[in-house]
Coordinates of C-alpha atoms and ligand atoms in Angstrom, one line a residue:
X1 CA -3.7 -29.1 4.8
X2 CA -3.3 -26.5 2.0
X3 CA 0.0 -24.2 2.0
X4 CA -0.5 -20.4 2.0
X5 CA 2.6 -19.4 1.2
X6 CA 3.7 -17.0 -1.6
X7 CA 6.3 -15.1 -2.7
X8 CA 5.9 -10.9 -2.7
X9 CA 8.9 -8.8 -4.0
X10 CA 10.7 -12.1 -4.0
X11 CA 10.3 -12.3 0.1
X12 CA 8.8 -15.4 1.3
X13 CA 5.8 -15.2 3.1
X14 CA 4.3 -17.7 5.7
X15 CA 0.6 -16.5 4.3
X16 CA -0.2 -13.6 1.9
X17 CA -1.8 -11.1 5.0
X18 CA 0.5 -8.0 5.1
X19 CA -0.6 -5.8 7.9
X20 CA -0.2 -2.5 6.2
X21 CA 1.2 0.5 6.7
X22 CA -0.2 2.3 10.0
X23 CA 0.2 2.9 13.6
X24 CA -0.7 -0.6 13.7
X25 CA 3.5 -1.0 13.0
X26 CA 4.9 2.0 15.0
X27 CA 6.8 0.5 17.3
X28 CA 9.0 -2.7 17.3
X29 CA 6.6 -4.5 20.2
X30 CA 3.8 -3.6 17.9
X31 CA 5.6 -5.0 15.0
X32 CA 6.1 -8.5 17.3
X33 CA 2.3 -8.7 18.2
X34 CA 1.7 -8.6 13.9
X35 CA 4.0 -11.5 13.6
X36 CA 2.7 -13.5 16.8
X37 CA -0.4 -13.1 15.7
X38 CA 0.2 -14.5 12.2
X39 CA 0.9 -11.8 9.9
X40 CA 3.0 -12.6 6.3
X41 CA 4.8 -10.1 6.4
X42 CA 4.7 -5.6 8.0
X43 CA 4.9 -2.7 6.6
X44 CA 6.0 -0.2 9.0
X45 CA 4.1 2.9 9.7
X46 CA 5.5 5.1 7.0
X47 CA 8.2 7.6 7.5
X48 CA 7.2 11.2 6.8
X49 CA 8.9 13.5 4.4
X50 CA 8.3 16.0 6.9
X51 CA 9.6 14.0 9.6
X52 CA 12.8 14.2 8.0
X53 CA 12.4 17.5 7.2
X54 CA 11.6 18.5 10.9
X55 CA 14.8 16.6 11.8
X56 CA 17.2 18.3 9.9
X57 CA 16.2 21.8 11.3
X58 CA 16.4 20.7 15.0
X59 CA 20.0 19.4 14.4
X60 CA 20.8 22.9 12.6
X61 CA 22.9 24.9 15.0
X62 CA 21.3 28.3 16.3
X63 CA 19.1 27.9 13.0
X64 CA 15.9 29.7 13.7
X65 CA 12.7 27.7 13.8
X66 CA 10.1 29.0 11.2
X67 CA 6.5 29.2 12.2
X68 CA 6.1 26.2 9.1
X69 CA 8.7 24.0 10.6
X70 CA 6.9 24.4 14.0
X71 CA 3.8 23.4 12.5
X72 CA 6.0 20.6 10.8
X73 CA 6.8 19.5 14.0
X74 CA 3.1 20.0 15.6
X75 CA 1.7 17.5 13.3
X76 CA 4.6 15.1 13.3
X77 CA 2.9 11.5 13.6
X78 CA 5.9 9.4 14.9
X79 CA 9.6 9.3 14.3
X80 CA 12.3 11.4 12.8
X81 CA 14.8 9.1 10.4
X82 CA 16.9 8.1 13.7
X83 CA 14.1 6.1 15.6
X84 CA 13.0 5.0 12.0
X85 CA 16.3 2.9 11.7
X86 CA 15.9 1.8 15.2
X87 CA 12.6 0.4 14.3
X88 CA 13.8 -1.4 11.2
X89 CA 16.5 -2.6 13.2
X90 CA 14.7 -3.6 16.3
X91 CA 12.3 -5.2 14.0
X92 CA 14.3 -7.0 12.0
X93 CA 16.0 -8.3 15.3
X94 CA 12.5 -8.9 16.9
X95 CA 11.2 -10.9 14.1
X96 CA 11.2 -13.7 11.8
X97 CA 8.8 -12.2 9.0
X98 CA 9.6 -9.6 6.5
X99 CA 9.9 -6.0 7.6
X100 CA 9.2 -3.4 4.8
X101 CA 9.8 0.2 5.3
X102 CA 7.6 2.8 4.2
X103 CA 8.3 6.3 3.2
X104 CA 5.2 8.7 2.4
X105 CA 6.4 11.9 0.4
X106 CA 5.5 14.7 -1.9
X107 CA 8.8 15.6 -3.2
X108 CA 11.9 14.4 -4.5
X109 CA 14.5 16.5 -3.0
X110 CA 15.5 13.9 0.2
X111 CA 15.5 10.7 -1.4
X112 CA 18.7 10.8 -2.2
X113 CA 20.1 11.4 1.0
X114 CA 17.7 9.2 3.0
X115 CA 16.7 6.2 1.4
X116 CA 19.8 4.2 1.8
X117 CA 19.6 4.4 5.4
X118 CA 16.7 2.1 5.5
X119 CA 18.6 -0.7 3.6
X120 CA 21.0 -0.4 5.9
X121 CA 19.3 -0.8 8.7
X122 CA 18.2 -4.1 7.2
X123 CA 14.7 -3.2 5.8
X124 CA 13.6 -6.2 3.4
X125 CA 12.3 -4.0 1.0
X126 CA 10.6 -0.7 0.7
X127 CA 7.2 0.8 -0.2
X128 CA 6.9 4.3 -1.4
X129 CA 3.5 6.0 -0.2
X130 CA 3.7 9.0 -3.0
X131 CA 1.0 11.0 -1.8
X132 CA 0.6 13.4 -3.9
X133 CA -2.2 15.3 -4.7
X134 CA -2.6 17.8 -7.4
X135 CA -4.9 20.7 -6.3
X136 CA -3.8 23.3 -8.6
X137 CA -5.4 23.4 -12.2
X138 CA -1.9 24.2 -13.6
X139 CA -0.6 20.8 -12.5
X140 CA -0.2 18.9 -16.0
X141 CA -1.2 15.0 -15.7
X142 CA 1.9 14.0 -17.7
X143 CA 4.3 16.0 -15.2
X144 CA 2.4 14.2 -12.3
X145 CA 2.6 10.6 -13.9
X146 CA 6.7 11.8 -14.8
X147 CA 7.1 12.1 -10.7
X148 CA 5.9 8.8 -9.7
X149 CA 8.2 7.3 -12.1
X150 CA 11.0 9.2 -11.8
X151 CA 11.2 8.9 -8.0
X152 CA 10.6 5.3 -8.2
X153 CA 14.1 5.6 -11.2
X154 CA 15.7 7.8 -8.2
X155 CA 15.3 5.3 -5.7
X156 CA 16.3 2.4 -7.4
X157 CA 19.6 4.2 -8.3
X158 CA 20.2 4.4 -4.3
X159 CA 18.8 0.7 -2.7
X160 CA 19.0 -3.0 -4.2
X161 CA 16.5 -3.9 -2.3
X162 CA 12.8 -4.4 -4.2
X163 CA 10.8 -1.4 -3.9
X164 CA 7.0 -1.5 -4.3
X165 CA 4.6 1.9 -4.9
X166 CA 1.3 2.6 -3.1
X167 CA -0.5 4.7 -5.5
X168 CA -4.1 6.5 -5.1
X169 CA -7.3 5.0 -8.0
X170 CA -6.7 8.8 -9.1
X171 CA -5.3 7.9 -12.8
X172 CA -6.2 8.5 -15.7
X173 CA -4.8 4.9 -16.9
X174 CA -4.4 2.6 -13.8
X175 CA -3.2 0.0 -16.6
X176 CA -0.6 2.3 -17.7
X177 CA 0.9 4.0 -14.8
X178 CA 1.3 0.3 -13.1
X179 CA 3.5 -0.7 -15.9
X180 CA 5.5 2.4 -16.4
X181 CA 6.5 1.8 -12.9
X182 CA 7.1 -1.7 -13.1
X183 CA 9.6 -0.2 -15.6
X184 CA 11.3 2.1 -13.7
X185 CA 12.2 -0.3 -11.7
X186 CA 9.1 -0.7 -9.0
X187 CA 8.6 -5.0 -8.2
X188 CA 4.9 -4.3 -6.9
X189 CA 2.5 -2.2 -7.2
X190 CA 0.0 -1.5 -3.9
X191 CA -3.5 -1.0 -5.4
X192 CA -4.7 1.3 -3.2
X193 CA -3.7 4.1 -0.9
X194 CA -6.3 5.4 1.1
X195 CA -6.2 9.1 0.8
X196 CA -6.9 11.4 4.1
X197 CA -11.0 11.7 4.2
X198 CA -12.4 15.1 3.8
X199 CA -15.7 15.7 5.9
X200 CA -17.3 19.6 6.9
X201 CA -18.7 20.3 9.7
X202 CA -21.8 22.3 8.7
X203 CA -22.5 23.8 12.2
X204 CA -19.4 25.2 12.9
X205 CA -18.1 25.6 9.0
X206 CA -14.9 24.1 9.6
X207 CA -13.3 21.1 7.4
X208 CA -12.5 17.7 9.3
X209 CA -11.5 14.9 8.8
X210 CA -13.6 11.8 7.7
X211 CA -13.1 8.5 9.4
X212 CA -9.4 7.1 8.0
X213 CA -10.7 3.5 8.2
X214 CA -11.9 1.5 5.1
X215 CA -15.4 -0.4 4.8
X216 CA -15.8 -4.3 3.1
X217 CA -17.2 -2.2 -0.1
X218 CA -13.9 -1.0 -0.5
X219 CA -13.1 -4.1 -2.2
X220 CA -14.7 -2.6 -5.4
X221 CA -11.5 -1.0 -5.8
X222 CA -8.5 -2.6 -5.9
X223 CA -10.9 -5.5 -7.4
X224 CA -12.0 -4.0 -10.4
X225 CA -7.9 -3.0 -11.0
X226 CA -6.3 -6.0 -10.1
X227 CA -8.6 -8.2 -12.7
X228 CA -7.8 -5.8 -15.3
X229 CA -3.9 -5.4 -14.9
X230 CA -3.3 -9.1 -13.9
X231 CA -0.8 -11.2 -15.9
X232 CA -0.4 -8.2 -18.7
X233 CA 2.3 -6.5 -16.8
X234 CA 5.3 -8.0 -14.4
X235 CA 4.4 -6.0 -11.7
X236 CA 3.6 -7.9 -9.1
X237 CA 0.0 -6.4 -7.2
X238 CA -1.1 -5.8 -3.6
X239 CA -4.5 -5.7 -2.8
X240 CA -4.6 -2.7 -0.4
X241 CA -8.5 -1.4 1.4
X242 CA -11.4 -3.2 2.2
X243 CA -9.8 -6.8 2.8
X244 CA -11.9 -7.3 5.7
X245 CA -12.6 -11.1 5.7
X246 CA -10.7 -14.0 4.5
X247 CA -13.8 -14.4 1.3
X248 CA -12.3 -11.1 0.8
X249 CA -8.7 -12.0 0.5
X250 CA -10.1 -15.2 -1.3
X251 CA -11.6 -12.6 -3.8
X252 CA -8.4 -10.3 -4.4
X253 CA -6.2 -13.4 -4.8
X254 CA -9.1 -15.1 -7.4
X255 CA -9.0 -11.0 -9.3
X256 CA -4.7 -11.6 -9.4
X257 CA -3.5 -9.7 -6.0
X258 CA 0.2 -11.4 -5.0
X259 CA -0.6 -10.5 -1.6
X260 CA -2.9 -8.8 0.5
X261 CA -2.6 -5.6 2.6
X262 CA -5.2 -5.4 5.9
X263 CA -5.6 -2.8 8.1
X264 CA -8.9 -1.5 8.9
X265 CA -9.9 -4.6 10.1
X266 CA -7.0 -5.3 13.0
X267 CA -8.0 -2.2 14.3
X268 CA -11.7 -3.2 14.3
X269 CA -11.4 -6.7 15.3
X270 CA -7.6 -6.6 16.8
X271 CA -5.0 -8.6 15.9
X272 CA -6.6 -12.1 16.4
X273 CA -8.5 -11.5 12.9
X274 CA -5.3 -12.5 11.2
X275 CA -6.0 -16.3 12.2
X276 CA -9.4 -16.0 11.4
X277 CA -9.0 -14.7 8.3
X278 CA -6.1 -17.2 7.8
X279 CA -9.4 -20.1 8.5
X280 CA -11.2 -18.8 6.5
X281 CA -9.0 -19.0 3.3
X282 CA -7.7 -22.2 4.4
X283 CA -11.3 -23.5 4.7
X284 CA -12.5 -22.1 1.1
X285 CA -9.5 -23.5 -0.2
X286 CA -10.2 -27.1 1.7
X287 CA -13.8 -27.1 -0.2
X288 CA -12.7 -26.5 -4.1
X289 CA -9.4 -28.2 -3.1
X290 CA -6.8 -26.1 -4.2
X291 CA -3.5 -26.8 -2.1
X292 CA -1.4 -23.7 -2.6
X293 CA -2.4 -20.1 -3.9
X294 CA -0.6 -19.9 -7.2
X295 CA -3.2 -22.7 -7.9
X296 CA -6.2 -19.9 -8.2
X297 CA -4.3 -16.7 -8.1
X298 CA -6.0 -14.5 -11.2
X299 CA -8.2 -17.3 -12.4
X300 CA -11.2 -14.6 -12.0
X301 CA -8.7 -11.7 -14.2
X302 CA -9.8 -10.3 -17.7
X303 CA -6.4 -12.2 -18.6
X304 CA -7.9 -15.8 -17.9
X305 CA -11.5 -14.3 -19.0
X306 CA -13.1 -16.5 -22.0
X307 CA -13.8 -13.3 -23.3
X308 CA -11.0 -10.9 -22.6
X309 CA -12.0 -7.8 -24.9
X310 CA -15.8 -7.5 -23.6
X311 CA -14.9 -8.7 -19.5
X312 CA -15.3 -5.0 -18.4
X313 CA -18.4 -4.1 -20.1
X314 CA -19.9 -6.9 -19.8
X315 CA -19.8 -7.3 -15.8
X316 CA -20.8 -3.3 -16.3
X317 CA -24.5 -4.1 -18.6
X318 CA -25.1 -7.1 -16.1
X319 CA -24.9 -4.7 -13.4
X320 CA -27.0 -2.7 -15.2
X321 CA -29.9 -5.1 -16.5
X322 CA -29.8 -6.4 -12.4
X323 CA -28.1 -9.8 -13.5
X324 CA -25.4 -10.7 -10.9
Ligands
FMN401 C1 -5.0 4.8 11.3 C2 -4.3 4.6 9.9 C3 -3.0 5.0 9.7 C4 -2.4 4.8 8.4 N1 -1.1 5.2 8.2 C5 -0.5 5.0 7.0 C6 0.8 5.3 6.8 O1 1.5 5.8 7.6 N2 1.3 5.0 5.6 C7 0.6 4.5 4.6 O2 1.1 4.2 3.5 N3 -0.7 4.1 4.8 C8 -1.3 4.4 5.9 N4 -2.6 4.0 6.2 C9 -3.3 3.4 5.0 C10 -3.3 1.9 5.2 O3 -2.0 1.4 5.1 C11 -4.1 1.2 4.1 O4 -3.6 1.4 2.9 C12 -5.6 1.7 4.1 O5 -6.1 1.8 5.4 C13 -6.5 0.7 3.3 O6 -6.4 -0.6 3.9 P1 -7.6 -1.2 4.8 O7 -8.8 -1.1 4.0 O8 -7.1 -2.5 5.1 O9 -7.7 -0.3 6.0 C14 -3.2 4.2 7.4 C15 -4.5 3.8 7.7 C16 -5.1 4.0 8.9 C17 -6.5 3.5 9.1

């Protein structure tokens, strides 16, 4: 019988499905049914900045409530930084498997207050979600690429636990934003976040929102990235969006991916999926008998490509000539 195991942010992992970031890990009972059902490892549903935010003015004495901070508080999406220590710590104390915490956040300024709290409620690592996303033309590219790294530098200052980074495809240079984070001190990188989904509504002209889960075709993204930045930096890299299937997972460990992040899918097919998808690796791993992961991990990357300066281009001019 092969051996899934691996190793992510030097954690050790039963099997290399993470159930990701989402409501999916809201709640410590939640958290249990990811790890009876199988899963490697959870990332909790992500703290909020605003979450934090909304906290602080509800604990300020006689401080009056701005119409903003209401809002705040309106679209809050689970817990302020108390009940997010209790989850760490109920989870930690509910389960076996590694717990990583999640904070999603657009600005600096509560990091350094915040963050150590989760290491201390025994959080096994953390991912940062830094959702940022520049809408104003003045925004320069280097100042944006200068806050992912310098939170990631901020953070590490404050925990000693590993941290990893969800990022967005929106880069000029995946290649070269992966490893400047690797430097500041980030162990993994989580190719990708899924940003929120912009729809319109033409009858009534009002924006909405598209639908926040993630087809198989979403593969084509963290794919294309993770056989490019394989081996050539020591970030380790998460496959995050469109693992649907264990042929998928087989397909983002083959491009280099340490682990893989599923979502989407638990929601579609519930929980269970996680021992299919667990078959299904084992079973493709049975037939071109490889017994444990490292075995295959990146053997489809540009770095183990015969021809490592043309890979790219040429997958791009068979796509274009109809070759497969
Ligand atoms: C309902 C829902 C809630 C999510 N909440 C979060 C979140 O709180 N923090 C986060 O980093 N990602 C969040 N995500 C993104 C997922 O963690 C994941 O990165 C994305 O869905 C792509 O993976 P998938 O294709 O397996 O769904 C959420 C996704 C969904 C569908």
């Amino acid at each position: 019988m092969s051996d899934l195991r691996v190793r992510y942010m030097g954690l050790d992992l039963s099997n290399p499905f993470v159930v990701s970031s989402s409501s999916l890990t809201d709640s410590v009972d939640k958290v249990r049914a990811c790890a009876d059902a199988g899963a490697g490892a959870v990332v909790l549903k992500s703290l909020f900045e605003e979450e934090i935010q909304a906290e602080i003015d509800a604990s300020a004495d006689g401080a009056e409530h701005t119409e903003a901070a209401d809002y705040i508080r309106e679209i809050q999406t689970g817990a302020g930084l108390k009940r997010y220590v209790d989850l760490i710590r109920g989870s930690k104390d509910a389960v076996d498997i590694p717990v990583i915490a999640s904070i999603n956040a657009v600005t600096r300024n509560w990091w350094e207050e915040h963050v150590p709290a989760l290491e201390q409620a025994g959080a096994d690592a953390i991912e940062l979600n830094i959702s940022l996303m520049p809408y104003d033309y003045r925004d320069d590219e280097a100042a944006i690429s200068e806050f992912y790294v310098k939170t990631v530098e901020s953070v590490k200052r404050l925990v000693s636990i590993p941290v990893a980074v969800k990022i967005g495809h929106y880069f000029s240079s995946i290649p070269a934003i992966v490893d400047r984070l690797r430097w500041s001190g980030a162990t993994a990188v989580v190719l990708f976040n899924r940003f929120y989904q912009l729809d319109i509504d033409v009858e009534n002209f009002r924006l909405r929102s598209g639908s926040p889960m993630s087809s198989p075709a979403d593969l084509a993204f963290p794919l294309r990235w993770i056989t490019m930045i394989y081996g050539k930096t020591e970030a380790q890299l998460a496959a995050s969006g469109g693992v649907h299937s264990g042929e998928a997972a087989v397909k983002a460990l083959l491009a280099g991916a340490q682990v893989t992040q599923v979502c989407s899918t638990l929601y579609r097919n519930g929980l269970d999926h996680l021992e299919t998808m667990k078959t299904e690796l084992l079973a493709w791993m049975d037939k071109h008998s490889y017994e444990r992961i490292d075995q295959f991990r990146g053997k489809m990357s540009q770095k183990r490509s015969s021809q490592p300066e043309t890979f790219e281009r040429l997958q791009y001019i068979k796509a274009l000539v109809g070759q497969s």
